[in-house]
JSON list of C-alpha atoms in Angstrom, two decimals:
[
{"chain": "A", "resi": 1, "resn": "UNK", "atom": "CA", "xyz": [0.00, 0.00, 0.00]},
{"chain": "A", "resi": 2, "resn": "UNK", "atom": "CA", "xyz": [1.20, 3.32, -1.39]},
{"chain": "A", "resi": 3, "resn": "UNK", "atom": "CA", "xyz": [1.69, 6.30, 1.53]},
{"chain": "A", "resi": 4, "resn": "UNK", "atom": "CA", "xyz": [2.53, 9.38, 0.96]},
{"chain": "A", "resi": 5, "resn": "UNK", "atom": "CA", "xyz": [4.13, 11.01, 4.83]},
{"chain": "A", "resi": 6, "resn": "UNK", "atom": "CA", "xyz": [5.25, 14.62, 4.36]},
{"chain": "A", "resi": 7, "resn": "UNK", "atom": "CA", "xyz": [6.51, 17.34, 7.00]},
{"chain": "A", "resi": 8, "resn": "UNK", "atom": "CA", "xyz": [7.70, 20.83, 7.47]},
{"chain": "A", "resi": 9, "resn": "UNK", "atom": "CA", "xyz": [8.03, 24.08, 9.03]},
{"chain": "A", "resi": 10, "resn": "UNK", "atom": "CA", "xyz": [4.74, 25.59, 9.66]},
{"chain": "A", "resi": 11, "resn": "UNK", "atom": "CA", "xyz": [5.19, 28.97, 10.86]},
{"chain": "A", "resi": 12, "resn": "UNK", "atom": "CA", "xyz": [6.95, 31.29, 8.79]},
{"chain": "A", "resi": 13, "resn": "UNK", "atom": "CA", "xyz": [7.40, 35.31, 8.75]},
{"chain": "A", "resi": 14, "resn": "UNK", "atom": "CA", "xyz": [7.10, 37.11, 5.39]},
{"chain": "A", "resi": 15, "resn": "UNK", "atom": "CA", "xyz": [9.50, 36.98, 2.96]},
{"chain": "A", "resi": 16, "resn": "UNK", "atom": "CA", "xyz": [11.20, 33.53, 4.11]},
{"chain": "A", "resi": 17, "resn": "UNK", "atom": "CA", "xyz": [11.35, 30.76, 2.15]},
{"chain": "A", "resi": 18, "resn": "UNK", "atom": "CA", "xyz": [8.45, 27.83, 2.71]},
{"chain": "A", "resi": 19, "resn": "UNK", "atom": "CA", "xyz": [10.38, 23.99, 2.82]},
{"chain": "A", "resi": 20, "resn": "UNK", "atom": "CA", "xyz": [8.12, 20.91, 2.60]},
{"chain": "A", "resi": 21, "resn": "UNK", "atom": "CA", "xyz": [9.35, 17.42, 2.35]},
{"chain": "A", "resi": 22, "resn": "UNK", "atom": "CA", "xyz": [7.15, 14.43, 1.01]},
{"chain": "A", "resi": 23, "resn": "UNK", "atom": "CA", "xyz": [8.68, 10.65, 1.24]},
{"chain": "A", "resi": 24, "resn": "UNK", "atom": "CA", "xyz": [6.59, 7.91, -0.57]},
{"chain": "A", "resi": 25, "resn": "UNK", "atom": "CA", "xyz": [6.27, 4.43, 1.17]},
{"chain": "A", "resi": 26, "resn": "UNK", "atom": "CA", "xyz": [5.43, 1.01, -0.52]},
{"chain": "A", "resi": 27, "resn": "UNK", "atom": "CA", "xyz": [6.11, 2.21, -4.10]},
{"chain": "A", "resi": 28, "resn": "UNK", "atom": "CA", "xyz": [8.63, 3.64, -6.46]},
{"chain": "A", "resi": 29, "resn": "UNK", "atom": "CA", "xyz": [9.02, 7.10, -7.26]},
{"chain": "A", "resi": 30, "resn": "UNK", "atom": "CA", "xyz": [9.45, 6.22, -11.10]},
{"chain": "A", "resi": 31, "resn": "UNK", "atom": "CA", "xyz": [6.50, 6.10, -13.77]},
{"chain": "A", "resi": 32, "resn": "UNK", "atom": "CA", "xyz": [4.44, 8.76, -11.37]},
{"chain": "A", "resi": 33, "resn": "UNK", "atom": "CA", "xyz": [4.04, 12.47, -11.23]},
{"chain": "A", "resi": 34, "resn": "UNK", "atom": "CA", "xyz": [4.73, 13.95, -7.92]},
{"chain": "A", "resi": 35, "resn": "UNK", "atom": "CA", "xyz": [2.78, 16.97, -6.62]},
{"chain": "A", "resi": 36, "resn": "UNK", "atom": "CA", "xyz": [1.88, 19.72, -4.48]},
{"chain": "A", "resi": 37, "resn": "UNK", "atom": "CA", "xyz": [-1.40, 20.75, -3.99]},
{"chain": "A", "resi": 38, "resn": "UNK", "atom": "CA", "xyz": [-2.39, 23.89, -1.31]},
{"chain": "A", "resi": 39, "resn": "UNK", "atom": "CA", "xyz": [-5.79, 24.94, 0.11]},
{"chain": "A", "resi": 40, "resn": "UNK", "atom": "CA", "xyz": [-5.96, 28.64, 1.89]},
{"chain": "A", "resi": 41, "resn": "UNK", "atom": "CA", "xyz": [-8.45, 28.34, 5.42]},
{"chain": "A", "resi": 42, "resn": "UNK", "atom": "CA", "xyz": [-12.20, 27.50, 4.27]},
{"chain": "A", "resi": 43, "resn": "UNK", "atom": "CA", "xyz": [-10.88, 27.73, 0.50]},
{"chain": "A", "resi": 44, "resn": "UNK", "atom": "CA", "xyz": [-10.69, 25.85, -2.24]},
{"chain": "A", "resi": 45, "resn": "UNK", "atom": "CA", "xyz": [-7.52, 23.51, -3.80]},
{"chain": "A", "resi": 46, "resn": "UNK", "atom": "CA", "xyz": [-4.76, 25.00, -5.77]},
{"chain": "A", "resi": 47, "resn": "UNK", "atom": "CA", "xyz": [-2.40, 23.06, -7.85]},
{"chain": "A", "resi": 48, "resn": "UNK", "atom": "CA", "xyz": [1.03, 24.34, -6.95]},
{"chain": "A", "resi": 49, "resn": "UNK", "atom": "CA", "xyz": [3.42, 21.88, -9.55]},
{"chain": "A", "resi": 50, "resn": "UNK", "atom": "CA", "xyz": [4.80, 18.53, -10.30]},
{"chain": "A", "resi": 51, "resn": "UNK", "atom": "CA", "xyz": [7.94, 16.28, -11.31]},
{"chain": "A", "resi": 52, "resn": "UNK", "atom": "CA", "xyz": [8.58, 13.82, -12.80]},
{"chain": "A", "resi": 53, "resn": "UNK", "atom": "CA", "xyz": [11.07, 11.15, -11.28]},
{"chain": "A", "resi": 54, "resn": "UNK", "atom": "CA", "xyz": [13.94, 12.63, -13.14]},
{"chain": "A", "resi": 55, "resn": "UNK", "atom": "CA", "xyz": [12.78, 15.55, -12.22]},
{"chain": "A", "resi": 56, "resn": "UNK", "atom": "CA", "xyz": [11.18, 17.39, -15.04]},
{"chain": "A", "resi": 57, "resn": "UNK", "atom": "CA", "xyz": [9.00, 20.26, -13.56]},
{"chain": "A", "resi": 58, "resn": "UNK", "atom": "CA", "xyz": [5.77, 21.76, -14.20]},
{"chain": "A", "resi": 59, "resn": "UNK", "atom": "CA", "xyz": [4.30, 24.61, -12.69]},
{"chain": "A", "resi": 60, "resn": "UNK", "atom": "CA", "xyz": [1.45, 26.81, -11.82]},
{"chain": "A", "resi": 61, "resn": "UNK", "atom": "CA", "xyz": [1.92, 30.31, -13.85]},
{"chain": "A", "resi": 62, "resn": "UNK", "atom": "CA", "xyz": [0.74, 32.34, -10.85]},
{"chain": "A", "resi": 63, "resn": "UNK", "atom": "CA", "xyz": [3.09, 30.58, -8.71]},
{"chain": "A", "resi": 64, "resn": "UNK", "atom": "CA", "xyz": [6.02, 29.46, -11.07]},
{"chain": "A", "resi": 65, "resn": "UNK", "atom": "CA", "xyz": [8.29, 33.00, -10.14]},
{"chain": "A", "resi": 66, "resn": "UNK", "atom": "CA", "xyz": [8.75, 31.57, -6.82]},
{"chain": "A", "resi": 67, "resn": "UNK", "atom": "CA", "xyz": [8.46, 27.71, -6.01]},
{"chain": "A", "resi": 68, "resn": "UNK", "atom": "CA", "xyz": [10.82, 25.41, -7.01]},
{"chain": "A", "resi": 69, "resn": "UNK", "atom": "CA", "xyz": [9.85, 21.48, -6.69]},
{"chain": "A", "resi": 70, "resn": "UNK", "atom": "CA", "xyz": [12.65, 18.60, -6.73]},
{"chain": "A", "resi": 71, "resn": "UNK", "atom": "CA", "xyz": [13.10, 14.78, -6.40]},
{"chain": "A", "resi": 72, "resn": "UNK", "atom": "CA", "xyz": [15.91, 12.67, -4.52]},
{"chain": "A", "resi": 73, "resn": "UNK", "atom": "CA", "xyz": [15.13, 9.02, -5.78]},
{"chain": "A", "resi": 74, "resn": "UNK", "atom": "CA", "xyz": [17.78, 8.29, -3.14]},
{"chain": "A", "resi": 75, "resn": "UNK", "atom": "CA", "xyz": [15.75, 8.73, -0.29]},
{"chain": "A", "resi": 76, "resn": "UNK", "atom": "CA", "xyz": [12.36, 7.93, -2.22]},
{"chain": "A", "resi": 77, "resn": "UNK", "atom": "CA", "xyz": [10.91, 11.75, -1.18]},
{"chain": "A", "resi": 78, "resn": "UNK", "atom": "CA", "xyz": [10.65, 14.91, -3.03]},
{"chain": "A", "resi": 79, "resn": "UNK", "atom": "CA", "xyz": [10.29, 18.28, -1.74]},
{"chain": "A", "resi": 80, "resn": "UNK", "atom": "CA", "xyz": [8.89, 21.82, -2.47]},
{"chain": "A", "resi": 81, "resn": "UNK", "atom": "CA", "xyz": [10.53, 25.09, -1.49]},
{"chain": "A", "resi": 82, "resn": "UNK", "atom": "CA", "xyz": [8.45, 28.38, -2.41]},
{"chain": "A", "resi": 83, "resn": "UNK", "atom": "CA", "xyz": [10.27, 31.39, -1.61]},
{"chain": "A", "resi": 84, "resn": "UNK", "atom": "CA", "xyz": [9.16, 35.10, -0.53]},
{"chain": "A", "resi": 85, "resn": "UNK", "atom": "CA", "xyz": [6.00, 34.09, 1.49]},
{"chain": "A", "resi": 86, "resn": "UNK", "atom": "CA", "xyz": [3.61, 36.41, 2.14]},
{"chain": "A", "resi": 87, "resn": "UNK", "atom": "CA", "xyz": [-0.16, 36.12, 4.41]},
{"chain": "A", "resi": 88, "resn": "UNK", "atom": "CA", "xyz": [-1.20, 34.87, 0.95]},
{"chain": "A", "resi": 89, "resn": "UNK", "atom": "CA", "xyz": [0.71, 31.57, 1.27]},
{"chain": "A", "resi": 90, "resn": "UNK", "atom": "CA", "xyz": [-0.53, 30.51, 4.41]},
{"chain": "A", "resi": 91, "resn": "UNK", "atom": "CA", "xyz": [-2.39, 27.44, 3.42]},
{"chain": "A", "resi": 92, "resn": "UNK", "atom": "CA", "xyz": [-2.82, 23.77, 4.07]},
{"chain": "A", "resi": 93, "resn": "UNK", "atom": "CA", "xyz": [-0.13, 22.33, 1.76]},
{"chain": "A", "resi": 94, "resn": "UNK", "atom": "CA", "xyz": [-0.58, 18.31, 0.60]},
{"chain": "A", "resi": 95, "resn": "UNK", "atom": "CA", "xyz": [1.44, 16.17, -1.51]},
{"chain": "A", "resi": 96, "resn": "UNK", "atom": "CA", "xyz": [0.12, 14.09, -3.99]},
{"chain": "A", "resi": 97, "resn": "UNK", "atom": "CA", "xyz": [0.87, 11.41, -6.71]},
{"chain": "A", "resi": 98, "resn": "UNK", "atom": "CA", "xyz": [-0.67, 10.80, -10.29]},
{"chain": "A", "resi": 99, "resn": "UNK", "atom": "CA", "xyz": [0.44, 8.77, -13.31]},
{"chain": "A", "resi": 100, "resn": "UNK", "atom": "CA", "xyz": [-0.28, 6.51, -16.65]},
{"chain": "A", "resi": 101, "resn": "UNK", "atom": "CA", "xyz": [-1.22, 3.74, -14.87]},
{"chain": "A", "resi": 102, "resn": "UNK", "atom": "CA", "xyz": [-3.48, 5.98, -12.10]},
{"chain": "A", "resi": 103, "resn": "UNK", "atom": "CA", "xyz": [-5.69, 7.62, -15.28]},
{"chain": "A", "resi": 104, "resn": "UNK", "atom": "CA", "xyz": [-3.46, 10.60, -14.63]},
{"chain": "A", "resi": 105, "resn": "UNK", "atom": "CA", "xyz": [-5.73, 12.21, -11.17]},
{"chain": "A", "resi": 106, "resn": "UNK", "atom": "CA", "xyz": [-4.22, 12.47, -7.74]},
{"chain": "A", "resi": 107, "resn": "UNK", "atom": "CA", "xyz": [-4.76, 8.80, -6.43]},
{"chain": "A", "resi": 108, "resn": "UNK", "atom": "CA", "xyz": [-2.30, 8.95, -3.07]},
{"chain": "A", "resi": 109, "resn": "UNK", "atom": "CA", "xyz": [-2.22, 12.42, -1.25]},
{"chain": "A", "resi": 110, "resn": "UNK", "atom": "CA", "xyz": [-0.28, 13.04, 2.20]},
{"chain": "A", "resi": 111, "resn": "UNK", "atom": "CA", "xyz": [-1.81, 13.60, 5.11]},
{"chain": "A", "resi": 112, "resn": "UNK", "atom": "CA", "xyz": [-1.45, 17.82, 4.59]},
{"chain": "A", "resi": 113, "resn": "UNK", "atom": "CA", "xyz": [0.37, 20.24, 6.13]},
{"chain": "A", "resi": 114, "resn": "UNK", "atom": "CA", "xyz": [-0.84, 23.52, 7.57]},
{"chain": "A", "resi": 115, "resn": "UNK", "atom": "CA", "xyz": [1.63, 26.43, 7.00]},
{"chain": "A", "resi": 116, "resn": "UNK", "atom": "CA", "xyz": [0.80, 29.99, 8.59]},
{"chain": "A", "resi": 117, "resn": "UNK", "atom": "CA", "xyz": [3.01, 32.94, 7.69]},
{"chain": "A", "resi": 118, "resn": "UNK", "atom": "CA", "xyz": [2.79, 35.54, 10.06]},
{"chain": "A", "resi": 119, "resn": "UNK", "atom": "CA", "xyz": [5.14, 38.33, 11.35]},
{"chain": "B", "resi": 1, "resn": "UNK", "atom": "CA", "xyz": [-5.64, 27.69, -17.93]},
{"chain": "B", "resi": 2, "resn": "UNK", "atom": "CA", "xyz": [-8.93, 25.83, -18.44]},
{"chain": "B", "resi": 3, "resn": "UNK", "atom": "CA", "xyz": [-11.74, 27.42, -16.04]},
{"chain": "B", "resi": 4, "resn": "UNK", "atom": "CA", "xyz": [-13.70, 24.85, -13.79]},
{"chain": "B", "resi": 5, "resn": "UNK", "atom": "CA", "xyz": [-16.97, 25.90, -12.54]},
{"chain": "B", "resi": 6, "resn": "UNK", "atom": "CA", "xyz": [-19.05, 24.26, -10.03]},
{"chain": "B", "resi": 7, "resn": "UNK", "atom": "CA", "xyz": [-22.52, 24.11, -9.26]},
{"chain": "B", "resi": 8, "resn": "UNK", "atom": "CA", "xyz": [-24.46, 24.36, -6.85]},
{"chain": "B", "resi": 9, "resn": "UNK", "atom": "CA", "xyz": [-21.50, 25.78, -4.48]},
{"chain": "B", "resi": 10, "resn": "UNK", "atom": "CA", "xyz": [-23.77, 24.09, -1.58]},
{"chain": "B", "resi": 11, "resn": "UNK", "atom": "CA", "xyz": [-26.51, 22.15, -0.70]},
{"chain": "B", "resi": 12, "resn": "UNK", "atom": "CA", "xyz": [-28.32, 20.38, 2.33]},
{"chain": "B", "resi": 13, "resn": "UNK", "atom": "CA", "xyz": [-30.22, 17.09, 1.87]},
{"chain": "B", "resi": 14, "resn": "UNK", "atom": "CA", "xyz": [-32.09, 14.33, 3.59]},
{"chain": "B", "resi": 15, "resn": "UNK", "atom": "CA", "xyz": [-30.58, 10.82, 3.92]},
{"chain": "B", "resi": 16, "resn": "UNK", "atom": "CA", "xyz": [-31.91, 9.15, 0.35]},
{"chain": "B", "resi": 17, "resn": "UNK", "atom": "CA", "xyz": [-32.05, 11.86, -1.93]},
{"chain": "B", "resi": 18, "resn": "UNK", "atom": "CA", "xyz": [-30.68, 11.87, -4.92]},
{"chain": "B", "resi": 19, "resn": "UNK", "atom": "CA", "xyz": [-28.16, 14.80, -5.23]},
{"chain": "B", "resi": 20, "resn": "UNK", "atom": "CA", "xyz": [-26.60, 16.45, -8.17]},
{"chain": "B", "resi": 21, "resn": "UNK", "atom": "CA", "xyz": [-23.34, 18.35, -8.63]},
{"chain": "B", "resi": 22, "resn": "UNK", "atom": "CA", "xyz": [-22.23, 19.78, -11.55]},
{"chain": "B", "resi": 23, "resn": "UNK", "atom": "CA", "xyz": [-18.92, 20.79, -13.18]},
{"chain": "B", "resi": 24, "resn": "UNK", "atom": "CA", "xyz": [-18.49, 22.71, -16.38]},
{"chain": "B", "resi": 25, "resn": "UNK", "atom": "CA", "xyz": [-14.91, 23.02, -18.41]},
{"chain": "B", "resi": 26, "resn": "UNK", "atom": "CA", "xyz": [-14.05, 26.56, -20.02]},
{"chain": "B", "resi": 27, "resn": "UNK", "atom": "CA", "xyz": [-12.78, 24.51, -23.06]},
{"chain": "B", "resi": 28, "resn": "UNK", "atom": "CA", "xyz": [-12.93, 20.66, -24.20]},
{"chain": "B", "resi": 29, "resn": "UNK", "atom": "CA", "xyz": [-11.22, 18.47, -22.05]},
{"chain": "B", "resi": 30, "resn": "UNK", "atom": "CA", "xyz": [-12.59, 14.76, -23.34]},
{"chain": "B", "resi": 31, "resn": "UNK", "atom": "CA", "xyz": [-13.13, 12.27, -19.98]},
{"chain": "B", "resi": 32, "resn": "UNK", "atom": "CA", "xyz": [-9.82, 14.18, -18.40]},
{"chain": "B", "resi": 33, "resn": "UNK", "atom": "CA", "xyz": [-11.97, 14.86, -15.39]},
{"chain": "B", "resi": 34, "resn": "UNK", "atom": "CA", "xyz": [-12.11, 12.99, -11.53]},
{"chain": "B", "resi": 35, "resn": "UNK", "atom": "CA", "xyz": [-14.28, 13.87, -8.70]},
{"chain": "B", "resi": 36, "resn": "UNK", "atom": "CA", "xyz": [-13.07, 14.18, -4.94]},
{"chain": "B", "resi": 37, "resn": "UNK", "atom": "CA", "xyz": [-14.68, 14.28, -1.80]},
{"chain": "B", "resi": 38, "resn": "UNK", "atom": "CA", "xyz": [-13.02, 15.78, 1.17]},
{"chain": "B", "resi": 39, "resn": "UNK", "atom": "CA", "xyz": [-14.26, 16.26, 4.39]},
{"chain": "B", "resi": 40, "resn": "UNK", "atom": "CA", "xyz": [-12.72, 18.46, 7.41]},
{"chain": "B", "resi": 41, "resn": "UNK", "atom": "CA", "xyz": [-9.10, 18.44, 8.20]},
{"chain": "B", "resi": 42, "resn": "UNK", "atom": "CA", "xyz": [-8.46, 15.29, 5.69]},
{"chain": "B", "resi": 43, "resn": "UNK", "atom": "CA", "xyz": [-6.88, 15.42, 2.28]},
{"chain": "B", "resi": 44, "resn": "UNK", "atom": "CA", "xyz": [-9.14, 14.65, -0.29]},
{"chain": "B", "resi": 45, "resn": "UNK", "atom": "CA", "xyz": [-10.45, 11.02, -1.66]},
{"chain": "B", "resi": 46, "resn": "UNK", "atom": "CA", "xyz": [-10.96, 10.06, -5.51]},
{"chain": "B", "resi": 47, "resn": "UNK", "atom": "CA", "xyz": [-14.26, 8.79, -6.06]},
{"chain": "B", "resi": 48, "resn": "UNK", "atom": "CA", "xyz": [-14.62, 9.39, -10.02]},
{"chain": "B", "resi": 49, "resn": "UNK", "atom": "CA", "xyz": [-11.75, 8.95, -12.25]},
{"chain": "B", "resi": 50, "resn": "UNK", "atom": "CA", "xyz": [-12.09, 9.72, -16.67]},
{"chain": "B", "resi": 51, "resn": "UNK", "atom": "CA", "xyz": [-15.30, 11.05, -15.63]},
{"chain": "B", "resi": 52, "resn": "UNK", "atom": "CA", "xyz": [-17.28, 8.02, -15.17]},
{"chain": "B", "resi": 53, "resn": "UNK", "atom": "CA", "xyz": [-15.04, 5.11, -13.94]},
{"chain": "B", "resi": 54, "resn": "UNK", "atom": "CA", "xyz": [-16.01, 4.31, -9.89]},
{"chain": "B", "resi": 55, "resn": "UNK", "atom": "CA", "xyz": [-13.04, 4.63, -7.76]},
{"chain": "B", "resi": 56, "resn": "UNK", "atom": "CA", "xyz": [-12.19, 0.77, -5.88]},
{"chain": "B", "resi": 57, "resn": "UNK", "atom": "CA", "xyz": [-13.78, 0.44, -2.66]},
{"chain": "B", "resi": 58, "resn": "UNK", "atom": "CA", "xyz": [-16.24, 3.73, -3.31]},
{"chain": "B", "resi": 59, "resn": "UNK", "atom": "CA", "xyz": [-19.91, 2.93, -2.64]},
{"chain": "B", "resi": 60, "resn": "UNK", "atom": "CA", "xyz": [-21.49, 2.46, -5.93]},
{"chain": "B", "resi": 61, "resn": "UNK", "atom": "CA", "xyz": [-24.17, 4.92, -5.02]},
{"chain": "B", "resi": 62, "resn": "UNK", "atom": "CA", "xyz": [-21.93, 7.47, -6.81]},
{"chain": "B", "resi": 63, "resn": "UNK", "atom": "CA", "xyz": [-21.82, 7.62, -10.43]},
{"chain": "B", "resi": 64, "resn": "UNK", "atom": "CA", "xyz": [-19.90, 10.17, -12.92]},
{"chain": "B", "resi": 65, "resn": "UNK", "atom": "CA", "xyz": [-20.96, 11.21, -16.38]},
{"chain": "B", "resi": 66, "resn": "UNK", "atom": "CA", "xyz": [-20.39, 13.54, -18.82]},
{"chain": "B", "resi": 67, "resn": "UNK", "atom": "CA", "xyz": [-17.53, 14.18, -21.13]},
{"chain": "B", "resi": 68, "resn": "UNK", "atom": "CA", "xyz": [-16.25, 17.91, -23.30]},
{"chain": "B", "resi": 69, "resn": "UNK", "atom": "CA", "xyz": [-17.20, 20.81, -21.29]},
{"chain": "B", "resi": 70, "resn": "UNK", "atom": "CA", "xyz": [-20.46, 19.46, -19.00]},
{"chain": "B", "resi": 71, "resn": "UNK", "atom": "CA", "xyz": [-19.87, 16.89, -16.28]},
{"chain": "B", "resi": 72, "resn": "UNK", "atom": "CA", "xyz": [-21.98, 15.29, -13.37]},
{"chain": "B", "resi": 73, "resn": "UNK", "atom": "CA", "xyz": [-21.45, 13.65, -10.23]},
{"chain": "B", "resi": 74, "resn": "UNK", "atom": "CA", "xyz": [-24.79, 12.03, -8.84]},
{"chain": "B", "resi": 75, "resn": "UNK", "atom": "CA", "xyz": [-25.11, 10.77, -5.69]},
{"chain": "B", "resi": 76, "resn": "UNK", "atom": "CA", "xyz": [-28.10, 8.20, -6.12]},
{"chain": "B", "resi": 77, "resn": "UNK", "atom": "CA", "xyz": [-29.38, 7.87, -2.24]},
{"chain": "B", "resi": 78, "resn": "UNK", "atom": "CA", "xyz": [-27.52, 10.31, -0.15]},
{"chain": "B", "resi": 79, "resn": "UNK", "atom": "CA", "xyz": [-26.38, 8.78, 3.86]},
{"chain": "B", "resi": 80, "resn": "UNK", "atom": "CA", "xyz": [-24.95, 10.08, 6.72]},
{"chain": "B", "resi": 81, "resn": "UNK", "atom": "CA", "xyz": [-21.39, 9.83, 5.58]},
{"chain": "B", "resi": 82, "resn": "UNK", "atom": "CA", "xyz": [-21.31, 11.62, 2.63]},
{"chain": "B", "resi": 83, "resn": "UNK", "atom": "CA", "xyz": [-21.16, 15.30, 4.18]},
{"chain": "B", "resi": 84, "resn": "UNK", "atom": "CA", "xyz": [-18.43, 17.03, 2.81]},
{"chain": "B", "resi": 85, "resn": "UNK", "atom": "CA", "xyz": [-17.02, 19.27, -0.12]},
{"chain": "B", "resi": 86, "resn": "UNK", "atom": "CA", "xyz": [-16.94, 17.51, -2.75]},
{"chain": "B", "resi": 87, "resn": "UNK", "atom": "CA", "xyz": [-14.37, 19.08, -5.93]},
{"chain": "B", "resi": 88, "resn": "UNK", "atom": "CA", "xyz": [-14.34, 18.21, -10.13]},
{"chain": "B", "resi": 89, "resn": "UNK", "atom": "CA", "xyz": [-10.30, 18.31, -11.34]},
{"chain": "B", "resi": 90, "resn": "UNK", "atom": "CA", "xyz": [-9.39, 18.47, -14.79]},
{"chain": "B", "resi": 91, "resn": "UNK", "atom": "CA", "xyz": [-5.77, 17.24, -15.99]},
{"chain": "B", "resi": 92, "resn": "UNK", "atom": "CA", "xyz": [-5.90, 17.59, -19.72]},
{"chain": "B", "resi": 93, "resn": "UNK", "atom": "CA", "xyz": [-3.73, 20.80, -19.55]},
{"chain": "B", "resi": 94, "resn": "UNK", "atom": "CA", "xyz": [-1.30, 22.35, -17.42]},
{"chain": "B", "resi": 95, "resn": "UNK", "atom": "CA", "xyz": [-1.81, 24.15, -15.00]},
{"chain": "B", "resi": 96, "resn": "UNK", "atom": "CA", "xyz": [-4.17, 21.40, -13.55]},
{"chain": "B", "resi": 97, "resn": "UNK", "atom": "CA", "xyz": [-7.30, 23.52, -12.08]},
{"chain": "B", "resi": 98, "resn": "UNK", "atom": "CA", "xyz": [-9.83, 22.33, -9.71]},
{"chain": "B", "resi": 99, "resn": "UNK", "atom": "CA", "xyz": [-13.57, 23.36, -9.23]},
{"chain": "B", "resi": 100, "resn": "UNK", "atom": "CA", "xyz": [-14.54, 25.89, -6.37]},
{"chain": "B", "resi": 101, "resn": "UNK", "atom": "CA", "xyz": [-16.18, 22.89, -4.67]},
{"chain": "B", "resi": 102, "resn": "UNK", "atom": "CA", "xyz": [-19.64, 22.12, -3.58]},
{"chain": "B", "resi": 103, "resn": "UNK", "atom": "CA", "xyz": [-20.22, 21.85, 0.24]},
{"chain": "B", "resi": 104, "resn": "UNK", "atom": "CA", "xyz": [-22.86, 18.81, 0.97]},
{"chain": "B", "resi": 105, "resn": "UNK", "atom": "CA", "xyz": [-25.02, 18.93, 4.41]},
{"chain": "B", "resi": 106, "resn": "UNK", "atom": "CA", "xyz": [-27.29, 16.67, 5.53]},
{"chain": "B", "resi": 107, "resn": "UNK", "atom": "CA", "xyz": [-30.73, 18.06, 6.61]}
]
């Protein structure tokens, strides 16, 4: 059974960079799309970006000045670092998986992360 | 980036309607749709993936249709368990965009 365990910091001030890990359990990272997803308080979800397992990245336009999302195959995880926070970012942040052989939607998602940034 | 727009944005029903949520696509995106439910402080579940296939071990009460711009999720006999906000996603084209959501009470 795929799991998906991810952690963080969760308080930030403005204008530090936001660091979340995600490490995948009973599965490989390769043939699968690895993601961040974020939901603002009583919001809705926001696709943040993706990589591949050799780490070919796709990301949100609104978002894509500032995050930057990675994969270490060596340690089965992948991580997401968005830079210059602002009250804007603070969010519930979840990782997520999708692929070929998932029909390409989120299938396996972490168990979310709530980041506040706050001075 | 391909608009997603859901209606009803809420709803309250009695255990064994039937209940009806819509999703509409700015622009064609074939069966590249799922449906999610998520309820408080949880990460969402698939239910519905290429529009109409059921999710493994989801209650066949729910049922997906639609394909192009106009898609449905349809609850047929709504119980106790399936409050929540329930959310369309398309993945034809980056960036993937979700619905706004529709919130589901139970009278």
């Amino acid at each position: 059974q795929v799991q998906l365990q991810q952690w963080g910091t969760g308080l930030l001030k403005p204008s530090e960079t936001l660091s979340l890990t995600c490490t995948v359990f009973g599965g490989s990272l390769a043939d699968h799309y690895w993601n961040w997803i974020r939901q603002p308080p009583g919001k809705g979800l926001e696709w943040i970006g993706e990589t591949s397992y050799i780490g070919r990245a796709s990301y949100s336009p609104s978002l894509k000045s500032r995050v930057a999302i990675s994969v270490d195959t060596s340690k089965n995880q992948f991580s997401l670092k968005l830079n210059s926070v602002t009250a804007a970012d603070t969010a519930a942040y979840f990782c997520a998986r999708r692929g070929q052989f998932d029909f390409w939607s989120f299938d396996y998602w972490g168990q979310g992360t709530l980041v506040s940034v706050s001075s | 980036d391909i608009q997603m727009t859901q209606s009803p944005s809420s709803l309250s029903a009695s255990v064994g309607d039937r209940v009806t949520i819509s999703c509409r696509a700015s622009q064609d995106i074939r069966n590249e749709l799922a449906w999610y439910q998520q309820k408080p402080g949880n990460a969402p579940k698939r239910l519905i993936y290429t529009a109409s296939t059921l999710q493994s071990g989801v209650p066949s009460r729910f049922g997906g249709s639609g394909s192009g711009t106009e898609f449905t999720l349809t609850i047929s006999s709504l119980q106790p368990e399936d409050f929540g906000t329930y959310y369309c996603l398309q993945h034809k084209n980056y960036p993937l965009t979700f619905g706004g959501g529709t919130k589901v009470e139970i009278k």
